Structure formats: structure tokens, C-alpha cells
CSV table of C-alpha atoms and ligand atoms in Angstrom, one decimal:
chain,number,residue,atom,x,y,z
E,1,UNK,CA,0.0,0.0,0.0
E,2,UNK,CA,2.5,2.5,-1.2
E,3,UNK,CA,1.3,6.1,-1.2
E,4,UNK,CA,0.1,7.3,-4.7
E,5,UNK,CA,2.6,10.3,-4.7
E,6,UNK,CA,5.1,12.0,-2.5
E,7,UNK,CA,2.5,14.7,-1.8
E,8,UNK,CA,0.2,12.0,-0.3
E,9,UNK,CA,3.1,10.6,1.7
E,10,UNK,CA,3.9,14.0,3.2
E,11,UNK,CA,0.2,14.5,4.0
E,12,UNK,CA,0.0,11.1,5.7
E,13,UNK,CA,2.8,12.3,8.0
E,14,UNK,CA,1.2,15.7,8.6
E,15,UNK,CA,4.2,17.4,6.9
E,16,UNK,CA,4.5,20.1,4.3
E,17,UNK,CA,5.8,18.9,0.9
E,18,UNK,CA,9.6,18.7,0.8
E,19,UNK,CA,10.1,18.3,4.6
E,20,UNK,CA,13.7,17.4,5.6
E,21,UNK,CA,14.7,13.8,6.2
E,22,UNK,CA,15.1,14.6,9.9
E,23,UNK,CA,11.6,16.1,10.0
E,24,UNK,CA,10.2,13.0,8.3
E,25,UNK,CA,11.9,10.7,10.9
E,26,UNK,CA,10.6,12.9,13.7
E,27,UNK,CA,7.0,13.0,12.4
E,28,UNK,CA,7.1,9.2,11.9
E,29,UNK,CA,8.3,8.5,15.5
E,30,UNK,CA,5.7,10.9,16.9
E,31,UNK,CA,2.8,9.3,14.9
E,32,UNK,CA,4.1,5.8,15.4
E,33,UNK,CA,3.9,6.3,19.2
E,34,UNK,CA,0.3,7.4,18.8
E,35,UNK,CA,-0.9,4.8,16.3
E,36,UNK,CA,1.2,1.6,16.9
E,37,UNK,CA,-1.3,-1.3,17.5
E,38,UNK,CA,0.6,-2.2,20.7
E,39,UNK,CA,-0.2,1.3,22.1
E,40,UNK,CA,-3.5,2.0,20.5
E,41,UNK,CA,-6.3,-0.5,20.3
E,42,UNK,CA,-8.8,2.0,18.8
E,43,UNK,CA,-10.7,1.2,15.6
E,44,UNK,CA,-8.5,1.8,12.5
E,45,UNK,CA,-5.3,2.3,14.4
E,46,UNK,CA,-3.5,-0.6,12.7
E,47,UNK,CA,-4.6,0.7,9.3
E,48,UNK,CA,-3.4,4.2,10.2
E,49,UNK,CA,-0.1,2.8,11.4
E,50,UNK,CA,0.5,0.9,8.1
E,51,UNK,CA,-0.2,4.1,6.2
E,52,UNK,CA,2.3,6.1,8.3
E,53,UNK,CA,4.9,3.4,8.0
E,54,UNK,CA,4.4,3.2,4.2
E,55,UNK,CA,4.6,7.0,3.8
E,56,UNK,CA,7.9,7.1,5.9
E,57,UNK,CA,9.5,4.2,3.9
E,58,UNK,CA,8.4,5.8,0.6
E,59,UNK,CA,9.8,9.3,1.5
E,60,UNK,CA,13.1,8.0,3.0
E,61,UNK,CA,13.7,5.8,0.0
E,62,UNK,CA,12.9,8.7,-2.4
E,63,UNK,CA,15.1,11.1,-0.6
E,64,UNK,CA,18.1,8.9,-0.9
E,65,UNK,CA,18.3,9.2,-4.6
E,66,UNK,CA,15.7,11.1,-6.6
E,67,UNK,CA,17.2,10.0,-9.9
E,68,UNK,CA,17.2,6.3,-9.1
E,69,UNK,CA,13.6,6.7,-7.9
E,70,UNK,CA,12.6,8.2,-11.2
E,71,UNK,CA,14.3,5.4,-13.1
E,72,UNK,CA,12.5,2.8,-11.1
E,73,UNK,CA,9.2,4.5,-11.7
E,74,UNK,CA,9.4,4.2,-15.4
E,75,UNK,CA,9.4,0.4,-15.2
E,76,UNK,CA,6.6,-0.2,-12.8
E,77,UNK,CA,4.4,3.0,-12.9
E,78,UNK,CA,1.7,3.5,-15.5
E,79,UNK,CA,2.8,5.6,-18.5
E,80,UNK,CA,3.0,9.3,-17.8
E,81,UNK,CA,4.7,12.4,-19.3
E,82,UNK,CA,8.4,13.1,-18.6
E,83,UNK,CA,9.6,14.8,-15.4
E,84,UNK,CA,10.6,18.4,-15.8
E,85,UNK,CA,13.8,19.8,-14.1
E,86,UNK,CA,14.0,23.5,-13.2
E,87,UNK,CA,16.1,25.7,-11.0
E,88,UNK,CA,14.4,27.3,-8.1
E,89,UNK,CA,16.1,30.6,-7.3
E,90,UNK,CA,15.6,31.5,-3.7
E,91,UNK,CA,16.5,34.6,-1.6
E,92,UNK,CA,18.5,33.9,1.5
E,93,UNK,CA,15.5,34.4,3.8
E,94,UNK,CA,13.3,32.0,1.6
E,95,UNK,CA,16.0,29.4,1.7
E,96,UNK,CA,16.4,29.6,5.4
E,97,UNK,CA,12.9,30.1,6.7
E,98,UNK,CA,10.8,28.8,3.8
E,99,UNK,CA,7.6,30.4,2.4
E,100,UNK,CA,5.4,30.4,-0.6
E,101,UNK,CA,7.2,31.0,-3.8
E,102,UNK,CA,5.5,31.6,-7.2
E,103,UNK,CA,7.7,30.1,-9.8
E,104,UNK,CA,7.2,31.4,-13.4
E,105,UNK,CA,8.1,28.8,-15.9
E,106,UNK,CA,8.5,29.6,-19.5
E,107,UNK,CA,9.3,27.0,-22.1
E,108,UNK,CA,9.2,26.7,-25.8
E,109,UNK,CA,6.4,24.6,-27.2
E,110,UNK,CA,5.8,23.3,-30.6
E,111,UNK,CA,3.5,25.8,-32.3
E,112,UNK,CA,0.0,24.2,-32.4
E,113,UNK,CA,-1.0,26.2,-35.5
E,114,UNK,CA,1.7,24.9,-37.9
E,115,UNK,CA,2.8,21.8,-35.9
E,116,UNK,CA,6.3,23.3,-35.8
E,117,UNK,CA,6.7,23.8,-39.5
E,118,UNK,CA,6.6,27.6,-39.3
E,119,UNK,CA,4.4,27.5,-42.5
E,120,UNK,CA,0.8,26.7,-43.1
E,121,UNK,CA,-0.4,24.9,-46.2
E,122,UNK,CA,-3.7,26.3,-47.5
E,123,UNK,CA,-6.4,24.4,-49.3
E,124,UNK,CA,-5.9,26.5,-52.5
E,125,UNK,CA,-3.0,28.5,-53.8
E,126,UNK,CA,-2.9,32.3,-53.2
E,127,UNK,CA,-1.0,35.0,-54.8
E,128,UNK,CA,2.5,35.2,-53.2
E,129,UNK,CA,2.6,38.2,-50.8
E,130,UNK,CA,6.3,38.6,-51.2
E,131,UNK,CA,6.5,39.1,-54.9
E,132,UNK,CA,2.8,40.1,-55.4
E,133,UNK,CA,2.4,37.4,-58.0
E,134,UNK,CA,5.3,38.4,-60.2
E,135,UNK,CA,7.7,35.6,-59.1
E,136,UNK,CA,10.5,38.1,-58.8
E,137,UNK,CA,11.6,40.4,-56.0
E,138,UNK,CA,13.6,43.6,-56.3
E,139,UNK,CA,17.1,43.5,-54.8
E,140,UNK,CA,20.4,45.5,-55.0
E,141,UNK,CA,21.5,43.7,-58.1
E,142,UNK,CA,18.1,44.0,-59.9
E,143,UNK,CA,15.3,41.5,-60.0
E,144,UNK,CA,15.7,38.2,-58.3
E,145,UNK,CA,13.9,34.9,-58.2
E,146,UNK,CA,11.3,34.9,-55.3
E,147,UNK,CA,12.2,32.3,-52.8
E,148,UNK,CA,8.9,32.4,-51.0
E,149,UNK,CA,6.9,31.0,-53.9
E,150,UNK,CA,9.8,29.4,-55.8
E,151,UNK,CA,9.3,32.0,-58.6
E,152,UNK,CA,5.8,30.8,-59.4
E,153,UNK,CA,4.0,33.9,-58.2
E,154,UNK,CA,1.5,31.9,-56.2
E,155,UNK,CA,1.8,29.5,-53.4
E,156,UNK,CA,-0.4,27.2,-51.2
E,157,UNK,CA,2.0,27.9,-48.2
E,158,UNK,CA,2.0,30.9,-46.0
E,159,UNK,CA,4.1,31.9,-43.1
E,160,UNK,CA,2.5,30.9,-39.8
E,161,UNK,CA,1.4,34.1,-38.0
E,162,UNK,CA,1.0,32.5,-34.6
E,163,UNK,CA,4.7,31.7,-34.2
E,164,UNK,CA,6.0,34.2,-36.7
E,165,UNK,CA,7.5,31.4,-38.8
E,166,UNK,CA,9.7,30.0,-36.0
E,167,UNK,CA,7.6,26.9,-35.4
E,168,UNK,CA,7.8,27.6,-31.6
E,169,UNK,CA,5.6,29.5,-29.2
E,170,UNK,CA,6.6,30.3,-25.6
E,171,UNK,CA,4.1,29.3,-23.0
E,172,UNK,CA,4.4,30.7,-19.5
E,173,UNK,CA,2.8,29.2,-16.4
E,174,UNK,CA,3.0,29.9,-12.7
E,175,UNK,CA,3.6,27.2,-10.2
E,176,UNK,CA,2.9,27.9,-6.5
E,177,UNK,CA,5.7,26.2,-4.5
E,178,UNK,CA,5.5,25.8,-0.7
E,179,UNK,CA,9.2,26.1,0.1
E,180,UNK,CA,10.1,24.2,3.3
E,181,UNK,CA,12.5,25.8,5.7
E,182,UNK,CA,16.1,24.7,5.3
E,183,UNK,CA,16.7,24.7,1.6
E,184,UNK,CA,20.5,24.2,1.2
E,185,UNK,CA,21.8,25.0,-2.2
E,186,UNK,CA,21.2,22.0,-4.5
E,187,UNK,CA,18.4,20.6,-2.4
E,188,UNK,CA,15.7,19.1,-4.6
E,189,UNK,CA,12.0,19.4,-4.3
E,190,UNK,CA,9.7,17.1,-6.2
E,191,UNK,CA,6.2,18.4,-7.1
E,192,UNK,CA,4.2,15.4,-8.1
E,193,UNK,CA,2.3,15.8,-11.3
E,194,UNK,CA,3.4,19.4,-11.9
E,195,UNK,CA,5.6,18.9,-15.0
E,196,UNK,CA,4.5,20.5,-18.2
E,197,UNK,CA,2.0,18.1,-19.8
E,198,UNK,CA,3.2,16.3,-23.0
E,199,UNK,CA,0.5,14.9,-25.2
E,200,UNK,CA,-2.4,13.2,-23.5
E,201,UNK,CA,-0.2,11.5,-20.8
E,202,UNK,CA,-0.7,12.4,-17.2
E,203,UNK,CA,2.0,15.0,-16.4
E,204,UNK,CA,5.2,13.9,-14.8
E,205,UNK,CA,6.8,15.4,-11.7
E,206,UNK,CA,8.4,18.9,-11.5
E,207,UNK,CA,11.9,18.5,-10.0
E,208,UNK,CA,13.2,21.8,-8.5
E,209,UNK,CA,16.9,22.3,-7.7
E,210,UNK,CA,17.4,25.1,-5.2
E,211,UNK,CA,20.0,27.8,-5.8
E,212,UNK,CA,20.6,31.0,-3.9
E,213,UNK,CA,20.1,34.4,-5.4
E,214,UNK,CA,22.3,36.7,-3.5
E,215,UNK,CA,22.0,40.5,-3.5
E,216,UNK,CA,22.5,43.3,-1.1
E,217,UNK,CA,23.8,42.6,2.3
E,218,UNK,CA,25.0,39.0,2.2
E,219,UNK,CA,27.6,37.3,0.0
E,220,UNK,CA,28.9,33.8,-0.4
E,221,UNK,CA,32.5,33.1,0.7
E,222,UNK,CA,33.2,29.5,-0.4
E,223,UNK,CA,30.2,27.7,1.0
E,224,UNK,CA,29.8,30.1,3.9
E,225,UNK,CA,27.5,33.1,4.2
E,226,UNK,CA,29.4,36.4,4.8
E,227,UNK,CA,28.3,39.9,5.8
E,228,UNK,CA,30.6,42.9,5.7
E,229,UNK,CA,29.9,45.6,8.4
E,230,UNK,CA,31.6,49.0,8.3
E,231,UNK,CA,32.4,50.3,11.8
E,232,UNK,CA,33.8,53.8,12.8
E,233,UNK,CA,37.5,53.4,13.4
E,234,UNK,CA,37.2,55.1,16.8
E,235,UNK,CA,34.6,52.5,17.9
E,236,UNK,CA,37.0,49.8,16.9
E,237,UNK,CA,39.8,51.5,18.8
E,238,UNK,CA,37.7,51.8,21.9
E,239,UNK,CA,36.5,48.2,21.6
E,240,UNK,CA,33.1,46.8,22.6
E,241,UNK,CA,30.0,45.4,21.0
E,242,UNK,CA,29.3,45.9,17.3
E,243,UNK,CA,25.8,45.3,15.9
E,244,UNK,CA,25.5,42.9,13.0
E,245,UNK,CA,22.4,42.3,10.8
E,246,UNK,CA,21.7,38.6,10.3
E,247,UNK,CA,19.3,36.8,7.9
E,248,UNK,CA,15.7,37.2,9.1
E,249,UNK,CA,16.0,40.9,10.1
E,250,UNK,CA,17.4,40.3,13.6
E,251,UNK,CA,20.5,42.0,15.0
E,252,UNK,CA,23.2,40.1,16.7
E,253,UNK,CA,26.4,41.5,18.3
E,254,UNK,CA,30.1,40.6,18.1
E,255,UNK,CA,32.6,42.0,20.5
E,256,UNK,CA,35.8,43.7,19.5
E,257,UNK,CA,38.9,44.0,21.6
E,258,UNK,CA,40.0,47.5,22.4
E,259,UNK,CA,42.8,48.8,20.2
E,260,UNK,CA,41.5,47.1,17.0
E,261,UNK,CA,42.6,49.0,13.9
E,262,UNK,CA,42.5,46.6,11.0
E,263,UNK,CA,39.8,44.4,9.4
E,264,UNK,CA,38.7,41.6,11.7
E,265,UNK,CA,36.7,38.5,11.0
E,266,UNK,CA,34.2,37.0,13.4
E,267,UNK,CA,31.8,34.1,13.4
E,268,UNK,CA,28.2,34.0,14.4
E,269,UNK,CA,27.4,30.4,14.9
E,270,UNK,CA,24.1,29.1,13.5
E,271,UNK,CA,23.2,32.3,11.6
E,272,UNK,CA,24.5,31.0,8.2
E,273,UNK,CA,23.0,28.9,5.4
E,274,UNK,CA,20.9,25.7,5.9
E,275,UNK,CA,23.1,22.6,6.1
E,276,UNK,CA,22.4,19.3,4.3
E,277,UNK,CA,22.9,17.6,7.6
E,278,UNK,CA,20.2,19.8,9.3
E,279,UNK,CA,20.5,23.0,11.2
E,280,UNK,CA,22.4,26.0,10.0
E,281,UNK,CA,26.0,26.9,9.3
E,282,UNK,CA,27.9,29.9,10.6
E,283,UNK,CA,27.7,33.5,9.4
E,284,UNK,CA,31.2,35.0,8.8
E,285,UNK,CA,31.3,38.7,9.8
E,286,UNK,CA,33.9,41.0,8.4
E,287,UNK,CA,34.3,44.3,10.3
E,288,UNK,CA,35.8,47.0,8.2
E,289,UNK,CA,37.2,50.2,9.9
E,290,UNK,CA,35.6,53.3,8.5
E,291,UNK,CA,37.3,56.8,8.6
E,292,UNK,CA,35.3,60.0,9.1
E,293,UNK,CA,34.1,61.4,5.8
E,294,UNK,CA,33.1,64.8,7.0
E,295,UNK,CA,34.5,66.7,10.0
E,296,UNK,CA,33.0,69.8,11.5
E,297,UNK,CA,34.8,72.4,13.6
E,298,UNK,CA,33.9,70.7,16.9
E,299,UNK,CA,35.2,67.4,15.5
E,300,UNK,CA,38.5,69.0,14.6
E,301,UNK,CA,38.7,70.6,18.0
E,302,UNK,CA,38.1,67.2,19.6
E,303,UNK,CA,40.7,65.7,17.4
E,304,UNK,CA,43.3,68.4,18.3
E,305,UNK,CA,42.6,67.6,22.0
E,306,UNK,CA,43.3,63.9,21.3
E,307,UNK,CA,46.4,64.8,19.3
E,308,UNK,CA,47.8,66.9,22.2
E,309,UNK,CA,46.9,64.3,24.7
E,310,UNK,CA,48.8,61.6,22.7
E,311,UNK,CA,51.7,63.9,21.7
E,312,UNK,CA,55.1,63.0,23.0
E,313,UNK,CA,54.1,59.4,23.6
E,314,UNK,CA,54.9,58.1,20.0
E,315,UNK,CA,57.5,55.6,21.2
E,316,UNK,CA,54.9,53.9,23.3
E,317,UNK,CA,51.9,54.3,20.9
E,318,UNK,CA,53.7,53.6,17.6
E,319,UNK,CA,56.9,51.6,18.3
E,320,UNK,CA,57.6,50.8,14.6
E,321,UNK,CA,56.8,54.4,13.5
E,322,UNK,CA,59.1,55.7,16.2
E,323,UNK,CA,61.9,53.4,15.0
E,324,UNK,CA,61.3,54.6,11.4
E,325,UNK,CA,61.5,58.3,12.4
E,326,UNK,CA,64.6,57.7,14.4
E,327,UNK,CA,66.3,56.1,11.4
E,328,UNK,CA,65.1,58.3,8.5
E,329,UNK,CA,63.9,61.6,9.9
E,330,UNK,CA,66.3,62.2,12.8
E,331,UNK,CA,69.3,60.9,10.8
E,332,UNK,CA,68.4,63.1,7.9
E,333,UNK,CA,68.0,66.0,10.2
E,334,UNK,CA,71.5,65.5,11.7
E,335,UNK,CA,73.0,65.0,8.2
E,336,UNK,CA,71.5,68.2,6.8
E,337,UNK,CA,72.7,69.8,10.1
E,338,UNK,CA,76.3,68.6,9.2
E,339,UNK,CA,75.8,70.0,5.7
E,340,UNK,CA,74.8,73.4,6.9
E,341,UNK,CA,77.6,73.4,9.4
E,342,UNK,CA,80.1,72.7,6.4
E,343,UNK,CA,78.5,75.6,4.4
E,344,UNK,CA,78.8,78.0,7.3
E,345,UNK,CA,82.5,77.3,7.7
H,1,ZN,ZN1,6.7,35.0,-54.6
H,2,ZN,ZN1,3.4,28.3,-36.2
């Protein structure tokens, strides 16, 4: 008593289509506890338990290898149209938290008017519209043989207007996809019976391969999600907590050690992309020091106070700079001092 489709199997387990293997196992354990004949002697419990077990086995087997599943189907299942494979482009938030996604599918179809020929044969010949019946067309070199009618001036074939002579029309259709939470890139969803119909056969399944569409705040660094956060240099120097936006619109914080002056990388555990193994990966946070872009008089006054406060403590604040000055500035100063002494002699 195998379920008729994956959708039925998910329904039997009270799950949304495309639930994770871990969710399937959890739902199965929960329902099995409720309906196992050893625990439940109510009317229909045994039958319900068999349904749950069959749905679980069907989904777990299907999830192991969708391709093999499809191949097996073609031998045993009644004839139906081919499956259709498409890419499901998801925003970060859709991929992590799920939602309803309207997928617009456009595919070329053989023109129904001309059966793909691009031309239509009429019951009787008509005057050729290209050469207006003359069999010749005007060109740069003079009068040429008319290709449309073969030079006869009349033809029983006209260009198909439906497809503009290409033999193909593009048909668009919208498919509503309930995207489960935790779509790692490459995760597949199977929508039973949602492939484009071919001929009179019942439609095959629509197989969706998820991909991430990244824009704005987040970027991919290898397989990890990354966010770059500009921070005023003075805040980094002083140290403390820095606010970081994470997927879903929440704000998390990372802490910076006092005296930080360069870019630093931090990790927010569990705020990254969904993982194949369940749960979520880490978010990599890059803090970039930002310098003031506009300074007013009060800011300059404050800076001067800071400058004066720190003046004379270079050897402690900037050891390598102090060394550089001692070598190149002070030495040059004493050399030019020698020169001027020579001149003055
Ligand atoms: Zn013609
Ligand atoms: Zn056509």
C-alpha cells in the first residue's frame, strides 16, 4: 500500500511537501507512538499505522536518490509524461525560513497552429505576398527569383502568424511552491504531477533544484555566508559590542577587543545557510574600519585635544613608527645639520 505520490506521503505524516529527512523521521516517530497497535487498540489504528509506515518508507527511499527513484518508476508505474527539471532561485530568507514562492516557468512549445513547420499549407493557392504574384523580387542587383513561392508567383504555403514562422511558441505558467525551511543550495523538491504536460499523458513530476540568489547585504565566501559591516574606526579603537544584521532581520552582536585598527573576521554560529545535515551553518562577519568622511569644527577641536593628549608618547603608541623616524627623519636632520655646518664654515 505505497502512497500514490510524494504529496500523499507527506500528507500522511502531517508534513509540508519537501520536509527534511530529519523532520520525516521525527514525524514518523511521533505518529508511530500514537498509532502503533501495541499502544492504540482503537478502531482503524492498525490501518493508520500501516499508512504512516508506508509513507515514511516511501519518502526516505525517495530522498536517498531522486534520480534512481525516477528510473525505477518508469518500469513499474503507468505511462506518464516526462519529469521536468528546473532551477528554483531563492532569496536567503526564503531558503532559510521557507515560504510560498511563485515560480514562473516559460518553455518553448511546438506551435500548435503549424505543428512546428513555421508555415501553413492552404487548401488552395494564393498570390504570393512577397512578390505580389510576379515571381520576382527587387534586390540591390536588380530583379531576383522569389524564394517564398519558388518563382511561381502563387503558393499554397504561407508563413504561420501564430509563431511568426519560427515553429515555436513560448508558454508561461505559474507554479505555486510551498518552500520548506532549510533549503540548502542544491536541495531538490519534487512536485508530483506538476511537470508541463506532454500529449495526453498524465504529467510527470516537476523537480526543482534550489539555488541561492544573493543580493544586497549577504555574500557567499566559499560555502559560507558572509556579511561585511563598516564600523567607525574610533569605535573599533575603543572596543566593545558591534551590531551585525543577520538573515531574518534580527540584529546580533560581536565584541571587538580595544585597540583594533584593522579588518577583523568574526563568526556568528548558527546564523548562516541551511546545512544538508540539518541546522544552519555559521555567518562570517567582516568588520571594516571606516574613517570619518566629513569633519566639522567641533570634531576637529576634539581631534586636536586627542592629538595633544597623545603627543610625545609616540615611542609607546607607535613603536615601529618611532623606529622609522629615528632612522630616517632624525638621521636626515642631523645629516643636513652637518651640511649646513660645512657651508657655514
Ligand atoms: Zn513570390
Ligand atoms: Zn506556427
